Coordinates of C-alpha atoms and ligand atoms in Angstrom, one line a residue:
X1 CA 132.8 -69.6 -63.3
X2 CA 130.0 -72.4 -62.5
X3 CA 127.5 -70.6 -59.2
X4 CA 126.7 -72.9 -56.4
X5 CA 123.3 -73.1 -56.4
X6 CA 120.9 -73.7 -53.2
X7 CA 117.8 -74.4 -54.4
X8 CA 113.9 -73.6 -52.9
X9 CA 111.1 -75.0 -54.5
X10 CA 107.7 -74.3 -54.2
X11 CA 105.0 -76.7 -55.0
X12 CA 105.6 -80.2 -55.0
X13 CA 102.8 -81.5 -57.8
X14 CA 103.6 -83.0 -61.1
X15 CA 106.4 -80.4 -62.2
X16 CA 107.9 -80.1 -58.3
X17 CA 107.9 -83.7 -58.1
X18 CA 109.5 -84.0 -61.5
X19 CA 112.0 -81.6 -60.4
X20 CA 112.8 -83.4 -57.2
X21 CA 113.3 -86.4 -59.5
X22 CA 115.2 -85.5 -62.5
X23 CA 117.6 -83.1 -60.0
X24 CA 118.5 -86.3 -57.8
X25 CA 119.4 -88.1 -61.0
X26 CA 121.4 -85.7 -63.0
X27 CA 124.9 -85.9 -61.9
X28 CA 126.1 -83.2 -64.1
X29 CA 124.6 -80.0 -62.1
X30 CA 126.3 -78.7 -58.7
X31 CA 122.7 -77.5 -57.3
X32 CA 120.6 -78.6 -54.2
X33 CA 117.0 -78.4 -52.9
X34 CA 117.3 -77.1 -49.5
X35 CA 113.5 -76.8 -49.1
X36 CA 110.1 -77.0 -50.4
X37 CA 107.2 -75.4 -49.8
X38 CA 103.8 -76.5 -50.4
X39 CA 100.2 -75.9 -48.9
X40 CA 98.4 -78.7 -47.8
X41 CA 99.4 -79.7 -44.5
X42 CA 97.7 -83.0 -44.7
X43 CA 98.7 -84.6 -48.2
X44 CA 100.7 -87.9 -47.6
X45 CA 104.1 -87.0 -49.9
X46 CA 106.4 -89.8 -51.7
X47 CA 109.0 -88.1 -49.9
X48 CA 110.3 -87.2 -45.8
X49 CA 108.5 -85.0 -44.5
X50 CA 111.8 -83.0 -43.4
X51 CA 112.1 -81.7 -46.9
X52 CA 108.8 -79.3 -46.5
X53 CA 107.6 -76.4 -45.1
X54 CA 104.5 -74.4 -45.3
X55 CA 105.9 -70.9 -44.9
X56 CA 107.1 -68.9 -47.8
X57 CA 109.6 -67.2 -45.3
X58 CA 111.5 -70.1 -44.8
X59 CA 112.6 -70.1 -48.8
X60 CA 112.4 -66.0 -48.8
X61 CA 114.3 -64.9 -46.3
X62 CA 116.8 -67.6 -46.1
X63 CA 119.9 -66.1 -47.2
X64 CA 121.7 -69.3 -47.7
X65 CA 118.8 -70.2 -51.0
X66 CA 119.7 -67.8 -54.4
X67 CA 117.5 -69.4 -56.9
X68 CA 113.6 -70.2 -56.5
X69 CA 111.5 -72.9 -58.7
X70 CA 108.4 -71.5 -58.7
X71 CA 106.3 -74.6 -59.6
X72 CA 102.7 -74.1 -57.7
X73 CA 99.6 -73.7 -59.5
X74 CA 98.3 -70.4 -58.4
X75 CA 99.3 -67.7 -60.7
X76 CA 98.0 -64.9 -58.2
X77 CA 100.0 -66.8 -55.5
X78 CA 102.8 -67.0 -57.5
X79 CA 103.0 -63.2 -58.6
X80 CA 104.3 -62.5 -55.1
X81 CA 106.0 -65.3 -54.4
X82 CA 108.2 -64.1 -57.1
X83 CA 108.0 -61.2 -56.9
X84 CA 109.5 -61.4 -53.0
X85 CA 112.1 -63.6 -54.8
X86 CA 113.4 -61.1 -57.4
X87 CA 113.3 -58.7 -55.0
X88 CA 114.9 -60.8 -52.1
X89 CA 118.1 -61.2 -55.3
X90 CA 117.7 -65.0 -55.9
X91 CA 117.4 -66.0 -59.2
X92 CA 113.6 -67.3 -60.2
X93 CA 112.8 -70.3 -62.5
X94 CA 108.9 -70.9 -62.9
X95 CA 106.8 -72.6 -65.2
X96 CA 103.7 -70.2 -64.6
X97 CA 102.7 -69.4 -67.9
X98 CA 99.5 -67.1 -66.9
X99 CA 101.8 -65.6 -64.7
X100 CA 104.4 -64.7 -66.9
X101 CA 102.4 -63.5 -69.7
X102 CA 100.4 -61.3 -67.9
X103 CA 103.0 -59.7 -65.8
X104 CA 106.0 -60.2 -67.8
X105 CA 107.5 -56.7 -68.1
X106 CA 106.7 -56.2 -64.8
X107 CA 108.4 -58.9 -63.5
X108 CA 111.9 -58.3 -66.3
X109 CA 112.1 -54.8 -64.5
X110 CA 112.2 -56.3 -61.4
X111 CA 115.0 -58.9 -61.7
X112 CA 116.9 -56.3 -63.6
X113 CA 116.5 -53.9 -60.5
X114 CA 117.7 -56.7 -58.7
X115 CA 120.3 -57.8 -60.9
X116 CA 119.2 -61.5 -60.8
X117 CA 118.1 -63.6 -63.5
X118 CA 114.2 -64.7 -64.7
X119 CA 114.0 -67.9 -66.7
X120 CA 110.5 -69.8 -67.1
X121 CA 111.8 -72.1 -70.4
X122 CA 109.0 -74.9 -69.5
X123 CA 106.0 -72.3 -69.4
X124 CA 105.9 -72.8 -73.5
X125 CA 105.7 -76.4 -74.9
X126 CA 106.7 -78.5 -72.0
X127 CA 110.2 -80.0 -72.5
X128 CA 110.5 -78.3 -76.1
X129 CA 113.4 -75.9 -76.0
X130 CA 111.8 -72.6 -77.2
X131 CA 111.9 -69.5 -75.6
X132 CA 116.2 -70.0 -74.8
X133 CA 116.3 -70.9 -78.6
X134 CA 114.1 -67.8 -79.9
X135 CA 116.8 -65.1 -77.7
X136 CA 119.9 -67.0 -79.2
X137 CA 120.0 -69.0 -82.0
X138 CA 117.4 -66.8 -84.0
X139 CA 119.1 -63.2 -82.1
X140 CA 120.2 -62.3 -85.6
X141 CA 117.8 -64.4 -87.8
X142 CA 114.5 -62.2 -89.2
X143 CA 111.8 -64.0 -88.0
X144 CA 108.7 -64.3 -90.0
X145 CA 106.3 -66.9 -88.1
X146 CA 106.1 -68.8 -84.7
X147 CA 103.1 -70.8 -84.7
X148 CA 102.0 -74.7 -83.4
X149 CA 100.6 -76.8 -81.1
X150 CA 101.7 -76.0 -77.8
X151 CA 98.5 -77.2 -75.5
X152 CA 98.7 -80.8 -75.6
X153 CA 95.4 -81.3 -73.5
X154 CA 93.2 -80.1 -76.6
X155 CA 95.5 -81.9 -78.9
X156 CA 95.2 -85.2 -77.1
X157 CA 91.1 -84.3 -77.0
X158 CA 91.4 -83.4 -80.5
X159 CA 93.0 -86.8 -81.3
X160 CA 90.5 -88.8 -80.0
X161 CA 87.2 -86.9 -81.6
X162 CA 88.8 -87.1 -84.4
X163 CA 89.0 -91.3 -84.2
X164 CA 85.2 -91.1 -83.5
X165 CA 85.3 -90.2 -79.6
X166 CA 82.6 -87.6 -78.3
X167 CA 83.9 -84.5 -77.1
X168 CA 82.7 -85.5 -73.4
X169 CA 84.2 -88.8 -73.7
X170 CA 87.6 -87.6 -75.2
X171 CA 87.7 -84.8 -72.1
X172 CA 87.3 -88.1 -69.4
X173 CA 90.4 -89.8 -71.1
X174 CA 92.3 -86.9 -71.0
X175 CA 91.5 -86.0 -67.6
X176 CA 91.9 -90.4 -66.7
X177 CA 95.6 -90.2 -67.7
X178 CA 96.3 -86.4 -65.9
X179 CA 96.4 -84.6 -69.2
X180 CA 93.5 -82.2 -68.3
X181 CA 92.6 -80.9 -64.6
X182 CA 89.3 -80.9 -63.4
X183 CA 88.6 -77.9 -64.1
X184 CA 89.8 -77.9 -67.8
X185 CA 88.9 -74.1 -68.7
X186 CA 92.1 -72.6 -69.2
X187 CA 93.1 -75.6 -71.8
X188 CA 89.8 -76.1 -73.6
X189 CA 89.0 -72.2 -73.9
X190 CA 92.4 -71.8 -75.6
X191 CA 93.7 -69.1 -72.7
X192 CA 96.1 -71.5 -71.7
X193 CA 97.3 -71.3 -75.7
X194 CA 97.3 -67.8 -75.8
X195 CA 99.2 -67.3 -72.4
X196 CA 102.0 -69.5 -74.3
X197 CA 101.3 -67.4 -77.5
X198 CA 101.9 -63.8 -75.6
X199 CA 105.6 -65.2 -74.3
X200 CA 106.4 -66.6 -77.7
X201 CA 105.9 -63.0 -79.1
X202 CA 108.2 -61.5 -76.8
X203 CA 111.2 -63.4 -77.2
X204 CA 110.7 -63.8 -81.0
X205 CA 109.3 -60.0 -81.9
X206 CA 110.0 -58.1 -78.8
X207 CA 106.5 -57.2 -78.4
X208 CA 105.0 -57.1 -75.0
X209 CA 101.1 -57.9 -75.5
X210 CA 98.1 -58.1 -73.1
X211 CA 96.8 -61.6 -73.5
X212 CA 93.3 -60.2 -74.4
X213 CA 94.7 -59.1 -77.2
X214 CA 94.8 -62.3 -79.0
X215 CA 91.6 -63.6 -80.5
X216 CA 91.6 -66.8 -78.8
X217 CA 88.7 -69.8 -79.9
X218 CA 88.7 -73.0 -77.8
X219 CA 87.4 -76.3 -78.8
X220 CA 84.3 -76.7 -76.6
X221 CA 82.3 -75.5 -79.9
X222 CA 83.3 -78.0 -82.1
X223 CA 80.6 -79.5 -83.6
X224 CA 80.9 -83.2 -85.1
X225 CA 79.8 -81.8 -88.6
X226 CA 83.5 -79.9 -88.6
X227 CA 84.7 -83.2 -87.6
X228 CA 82.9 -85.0 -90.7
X229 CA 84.2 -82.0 -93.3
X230 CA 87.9 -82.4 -92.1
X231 CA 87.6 -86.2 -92.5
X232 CA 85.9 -85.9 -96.1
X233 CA 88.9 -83.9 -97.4
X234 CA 91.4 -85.6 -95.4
X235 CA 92.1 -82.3 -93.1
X236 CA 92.3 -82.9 -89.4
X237 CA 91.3 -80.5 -86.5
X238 CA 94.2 -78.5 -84.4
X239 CA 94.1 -76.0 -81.7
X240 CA 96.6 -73.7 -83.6
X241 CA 98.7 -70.6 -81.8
X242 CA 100.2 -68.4 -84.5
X243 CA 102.0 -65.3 -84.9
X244 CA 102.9 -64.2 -88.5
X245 CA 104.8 -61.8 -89.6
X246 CA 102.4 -59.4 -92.5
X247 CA 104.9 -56.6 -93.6
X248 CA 105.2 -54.8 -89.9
X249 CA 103.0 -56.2 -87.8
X250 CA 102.3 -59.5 -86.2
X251 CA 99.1 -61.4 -86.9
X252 CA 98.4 -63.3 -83.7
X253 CA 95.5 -66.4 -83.4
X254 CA 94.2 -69.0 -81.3
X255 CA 92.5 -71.2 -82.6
X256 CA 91.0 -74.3 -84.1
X257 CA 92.3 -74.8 -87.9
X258 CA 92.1 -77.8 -90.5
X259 CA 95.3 -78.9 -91.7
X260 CA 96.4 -80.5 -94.7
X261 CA 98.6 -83.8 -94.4
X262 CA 101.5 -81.6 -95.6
X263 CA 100.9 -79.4 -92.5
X264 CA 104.2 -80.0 -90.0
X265 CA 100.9 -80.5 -87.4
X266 CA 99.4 -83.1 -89.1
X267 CA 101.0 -86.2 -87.6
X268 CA 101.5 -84.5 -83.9
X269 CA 99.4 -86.1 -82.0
X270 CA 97.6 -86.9 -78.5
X271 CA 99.4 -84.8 -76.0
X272 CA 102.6 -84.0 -77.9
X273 CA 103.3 -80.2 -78.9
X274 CA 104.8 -78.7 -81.8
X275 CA 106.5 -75.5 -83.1
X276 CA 107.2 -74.0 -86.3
X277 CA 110.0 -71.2 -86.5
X278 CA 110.4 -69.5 -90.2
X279 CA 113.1 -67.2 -90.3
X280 CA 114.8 -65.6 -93.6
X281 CA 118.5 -67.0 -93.5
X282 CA 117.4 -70.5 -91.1
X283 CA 114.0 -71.2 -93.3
X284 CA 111.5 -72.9 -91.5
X285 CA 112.6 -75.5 -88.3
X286 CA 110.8 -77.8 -86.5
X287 CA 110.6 -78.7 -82.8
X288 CA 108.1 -81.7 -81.5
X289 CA 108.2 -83.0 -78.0
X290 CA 106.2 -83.7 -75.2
X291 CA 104.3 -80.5 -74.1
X292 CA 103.6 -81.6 -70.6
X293 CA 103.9 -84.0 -67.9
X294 CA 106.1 -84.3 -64.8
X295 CA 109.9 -85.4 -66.6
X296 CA 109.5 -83.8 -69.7
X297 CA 108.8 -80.2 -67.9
X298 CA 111.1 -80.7 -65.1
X299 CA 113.8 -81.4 -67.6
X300 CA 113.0 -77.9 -68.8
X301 CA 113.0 -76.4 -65.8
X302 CA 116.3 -77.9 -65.0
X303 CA 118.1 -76.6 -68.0
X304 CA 117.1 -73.2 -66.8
X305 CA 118.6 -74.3 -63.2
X306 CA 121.3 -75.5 -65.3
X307 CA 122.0 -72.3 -66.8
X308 CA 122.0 -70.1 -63.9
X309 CA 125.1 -71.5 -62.9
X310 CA 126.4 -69.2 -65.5
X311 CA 124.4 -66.9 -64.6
X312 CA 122.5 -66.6 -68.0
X313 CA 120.1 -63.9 -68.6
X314 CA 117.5 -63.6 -71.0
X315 CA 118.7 -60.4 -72.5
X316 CA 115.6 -59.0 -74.8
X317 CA 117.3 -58.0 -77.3
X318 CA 114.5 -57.7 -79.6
X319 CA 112.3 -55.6 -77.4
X320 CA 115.1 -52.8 -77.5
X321 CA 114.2 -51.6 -80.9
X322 CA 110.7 -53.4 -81.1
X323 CA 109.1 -52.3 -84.9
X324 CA 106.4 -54.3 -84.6
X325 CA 103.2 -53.5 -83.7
X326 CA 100.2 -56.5 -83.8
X327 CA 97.8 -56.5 -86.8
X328 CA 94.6 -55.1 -85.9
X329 CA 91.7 -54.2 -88.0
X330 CA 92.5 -54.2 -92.0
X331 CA 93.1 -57.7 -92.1
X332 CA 90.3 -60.8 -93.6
X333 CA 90.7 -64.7 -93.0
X334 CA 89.6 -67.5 -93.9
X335 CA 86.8 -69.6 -92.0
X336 CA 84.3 -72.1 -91.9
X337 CA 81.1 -71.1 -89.8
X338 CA 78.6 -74.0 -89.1
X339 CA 75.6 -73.9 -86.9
X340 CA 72.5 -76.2 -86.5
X341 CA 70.4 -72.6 -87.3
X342 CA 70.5 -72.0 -90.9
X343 CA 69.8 -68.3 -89.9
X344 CA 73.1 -67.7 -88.5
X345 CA 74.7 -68.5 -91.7
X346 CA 72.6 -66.5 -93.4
X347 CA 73.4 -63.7 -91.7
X348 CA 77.6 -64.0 -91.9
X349 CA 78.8 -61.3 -93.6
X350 CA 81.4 -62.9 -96.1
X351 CA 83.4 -60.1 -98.1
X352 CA 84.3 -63.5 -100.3
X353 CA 81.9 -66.6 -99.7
X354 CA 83.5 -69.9 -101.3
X355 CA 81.1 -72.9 -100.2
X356 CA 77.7 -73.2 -98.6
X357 CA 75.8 -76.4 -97.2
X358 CA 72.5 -76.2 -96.2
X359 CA 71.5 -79.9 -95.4
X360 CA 68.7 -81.4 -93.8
X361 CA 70.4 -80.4 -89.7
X362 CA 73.3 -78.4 -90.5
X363 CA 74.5 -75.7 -91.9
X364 CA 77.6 -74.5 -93.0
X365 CA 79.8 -71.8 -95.0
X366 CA 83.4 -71.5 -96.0
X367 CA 84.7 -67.7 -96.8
X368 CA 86.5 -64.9 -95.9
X369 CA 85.8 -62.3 -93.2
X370 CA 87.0 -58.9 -91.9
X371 CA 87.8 -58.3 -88.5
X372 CA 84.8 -57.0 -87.4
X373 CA 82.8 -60.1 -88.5
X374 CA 85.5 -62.3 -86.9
X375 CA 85.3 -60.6 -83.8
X376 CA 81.2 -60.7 -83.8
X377 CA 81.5 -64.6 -84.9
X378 CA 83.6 -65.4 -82.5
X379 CA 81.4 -64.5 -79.2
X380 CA 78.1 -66.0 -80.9
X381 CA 78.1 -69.2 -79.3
X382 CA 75.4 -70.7 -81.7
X383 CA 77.9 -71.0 -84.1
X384 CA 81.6 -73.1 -84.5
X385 CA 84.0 -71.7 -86.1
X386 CA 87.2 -73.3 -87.5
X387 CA 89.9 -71.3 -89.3
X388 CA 92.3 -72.3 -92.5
X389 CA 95.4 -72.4 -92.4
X390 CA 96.1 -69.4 -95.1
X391 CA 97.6 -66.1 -94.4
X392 CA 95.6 -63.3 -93.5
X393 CA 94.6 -61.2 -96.4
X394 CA 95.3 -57.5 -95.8
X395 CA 93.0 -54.9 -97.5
X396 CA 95.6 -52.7 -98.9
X397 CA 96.8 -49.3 -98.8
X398 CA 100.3 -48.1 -100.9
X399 CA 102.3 -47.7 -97.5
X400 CA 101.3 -51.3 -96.6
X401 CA 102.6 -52.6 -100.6
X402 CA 105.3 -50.8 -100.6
X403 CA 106.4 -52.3 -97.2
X404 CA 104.9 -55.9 -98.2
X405 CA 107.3 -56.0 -101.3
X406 CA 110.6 -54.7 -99.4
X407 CA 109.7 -57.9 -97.3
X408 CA 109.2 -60.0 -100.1
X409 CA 112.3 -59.5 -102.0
X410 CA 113.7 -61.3 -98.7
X411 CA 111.8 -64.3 -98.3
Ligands
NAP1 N1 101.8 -80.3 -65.3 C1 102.4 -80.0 -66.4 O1 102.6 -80.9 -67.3 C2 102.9 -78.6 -66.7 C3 103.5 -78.3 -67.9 C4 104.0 -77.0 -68.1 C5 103.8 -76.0 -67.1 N2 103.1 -76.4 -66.0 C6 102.9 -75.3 -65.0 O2 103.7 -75.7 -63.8 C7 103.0 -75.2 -62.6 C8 102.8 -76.3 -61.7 O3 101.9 -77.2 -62.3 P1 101.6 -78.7 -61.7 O4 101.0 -79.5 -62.8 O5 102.9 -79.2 -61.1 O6 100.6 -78.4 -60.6 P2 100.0 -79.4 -59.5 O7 100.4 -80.8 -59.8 O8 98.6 -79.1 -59.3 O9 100.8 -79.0 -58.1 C9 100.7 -77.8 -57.6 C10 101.6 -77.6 -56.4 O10 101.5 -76.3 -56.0 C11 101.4 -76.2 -54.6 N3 100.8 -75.0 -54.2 C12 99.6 -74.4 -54.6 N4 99.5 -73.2 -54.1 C13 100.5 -73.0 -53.3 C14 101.0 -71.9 -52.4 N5 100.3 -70.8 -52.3 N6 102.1 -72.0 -51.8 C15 102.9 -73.2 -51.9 N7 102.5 -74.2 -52.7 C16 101.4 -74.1 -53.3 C17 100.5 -77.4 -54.3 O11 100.7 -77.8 -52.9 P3 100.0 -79.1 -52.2 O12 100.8 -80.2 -52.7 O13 100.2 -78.8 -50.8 O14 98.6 -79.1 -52.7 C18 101.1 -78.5 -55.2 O15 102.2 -79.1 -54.6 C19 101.8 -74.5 -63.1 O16 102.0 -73.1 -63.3 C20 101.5 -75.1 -64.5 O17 100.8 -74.2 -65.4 C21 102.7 -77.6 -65.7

């Protein structure tokens, strides 16, 4: 039977505002905002100023309210905010995706404990419907890759350097037209990537992973030589999240990549976002759609509104008999290092160099590296490092073949 849902909101920026919007206009959910809270007492608001409050009690311990958006951009805020919530028994919705991927278990044992539902659907790839997709449609499907674009500030910077704008200038735009905050760390560092990276894991391997855990490269160390080889052989620069399935483990990246124009990332530009799903009996699917902005992730927060009125639960199947564990150590890839030191390149230990360039101000060298040297290459910050797209080679051992080829003969 369809809940009544009474609905308190907190924050009332782009997403909350979205919400407000795209809530008033849908006529096909039974659900209200009784009241929002935000923080600063002395913004001027497109709406009454009857609808807001500035104390959390007033949503928290208002009996009458059983579901809480969480849409305010303060993850530590926000931790006990819903935490209160799970615990008070109203059903939380949020869009926090630093939140969620740091705290996730955490926060699953809590609405459990509390019988209540947890549903954060527009914390990965904005109005693309991911995560509900991942514990459903693919419950019974053997996944073997999730990866994409799913931050579409870096993808809209990446699109302009690579028409000719600086990196600076490209960051201005982005920031001009609300793509990028201010402060753009989280985007351009890649954490906000890997935040997006850690849920996708969960709900399509069952593993739980401490962001710090991914190797995550930003794009603030592109230099325009990388920009120059992707254009010579017609590859383009992406911010790439992927986790891979090698035999049983889960190779997990952020990072910048050159893609081929057969590459389902190719032609996904500016801010939109794009995922890949492989999976043995579905094959590889496609999902492209704006990553961000106030509609697009409202309407994702909504379907999550939406589906409370059944009271739908993410149920984590896959976690219950997780087999996976993520890749670490035995594993080489495949990268281009470049640096305006020809030192630096000298001194990359390839265990399989392909291409060197020493010319007249840059330098540059395509090969493959352990983890080890991946690791050290990645906090030099003399150097920029861009990744192909190839699987990870794995240096082998007979328990690792003979699991590799019980995999194969699947896919
Ligand atoms: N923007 C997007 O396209 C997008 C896409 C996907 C996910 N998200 C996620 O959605 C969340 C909201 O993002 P946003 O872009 O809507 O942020 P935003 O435009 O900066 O708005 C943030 C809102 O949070 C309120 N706020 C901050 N701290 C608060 C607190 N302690 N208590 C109550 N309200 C508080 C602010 O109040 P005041 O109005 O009083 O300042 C403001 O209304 C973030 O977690 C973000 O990562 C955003």
């Amino acid at each position: 039977m369809k809940q009544k849902l009474t609905i308190g909101v907190f924050g009332f920026g782009c997403v909350g505002g979205g919400l407000y919007d795209v809530l008033n206009k849908s006529e096909l959910i039974d659900a209200r905002i009784k009241r929002i809270v935000v923080k600063n007492k002395h913004k001027i608001r497109s709406i009454g100023a009857e609808n807001f409050s500035y104390n959390p009690d007033e949503i928290l311990n208002d009996p009458t309210i059983n579901v809480v958006a969480e849409l305010i951009d303060d993850s530590d805020a926000a931790y006990h905010i819903v935490k209160r919530a799970l615990n008070a028994g109203k059903h939380v919705v949020s869009a926090n995706k630093k939140l969620i991927a740091e705290h996730l278990d955490e926060l699953i044992a809590v609405a459990k404990a509390n019988n209540v539902s947890f549903l954060y659907e527009a914390a990965v790839g904005g109005s693309i419907p991911i995560i509900r997709n991942l514990e459903e449609y693919y419950n019974n499907d053997w996944l073997s890759a999730v990866n994409g674009i799913i931050n579409g500030t870096t993808n809209y910077i990446l699109t302009r350097t690579d028409e000719g704008e600086t990196y600076e200038e490209a960051l201005k735009s982005a920031q001009k037209l609300g793509f990028a905050e201010a402060d753009p760390t989280l985007d351009v560092e890649g954490f906000d990537s890997t935040y997006k990276l850690v849920i996708l894991i969960k709900h399509a391997f069952g593993l739980t992973i401490d962001p710090e855990q991914i190797a995550t490269i930003g794009i603030t160390n592109l230099n325009p030589g990388i920009f120059s080889y992707a254009r010579e052989r017609g590859f383009r620069v992406k911010l790439l999240a992927r986790a891979e399935r090698v035999a049983d483990q889960v190779f997990a990246v952020v990072a910048p990549h050159f893609v081929e124009n057969n590459n389902f990332t190719y032609g996904v530009l500016n801010e939109f976002n794009a995922v890949s799903v492989k999976a043995l009996f579905s094959d590889q699917q496609l999902f492209q759609g704006k990553g961000a902005g106030s509609h697009p992730t409202a309407s994702a927060v909504l379907s999550d509104i939406s589906a409370l009125q059944f009271d739908y639960q993410y149920e984590y199947r896959k976690s219950d008999n997780v087999s996976f564990s993520l890749l670490d150590g035995d594993y080489q890839i495949r990268v281009l290092v470049s640096s305006e030191d020809s030192e630096q390149i000298l001194n990359v230990n390839f265990t399989d160099e392909e291409e060197r360039y020493f010319g007249k101000s840059s330098f540059y060298a395509v090969g493959w590296v352990d983890e080890i040297e991946f690791k050290r290459l990645r906090y030099n910050e003399n150097l920029s490092l861009v990744l192909f797209n190839d699987h990870p080679r794995i240096n082998e051992t007979p328990e690792l073949e003979f699991k590799k080829d019980k995999i194969e003969n699947y896919e």
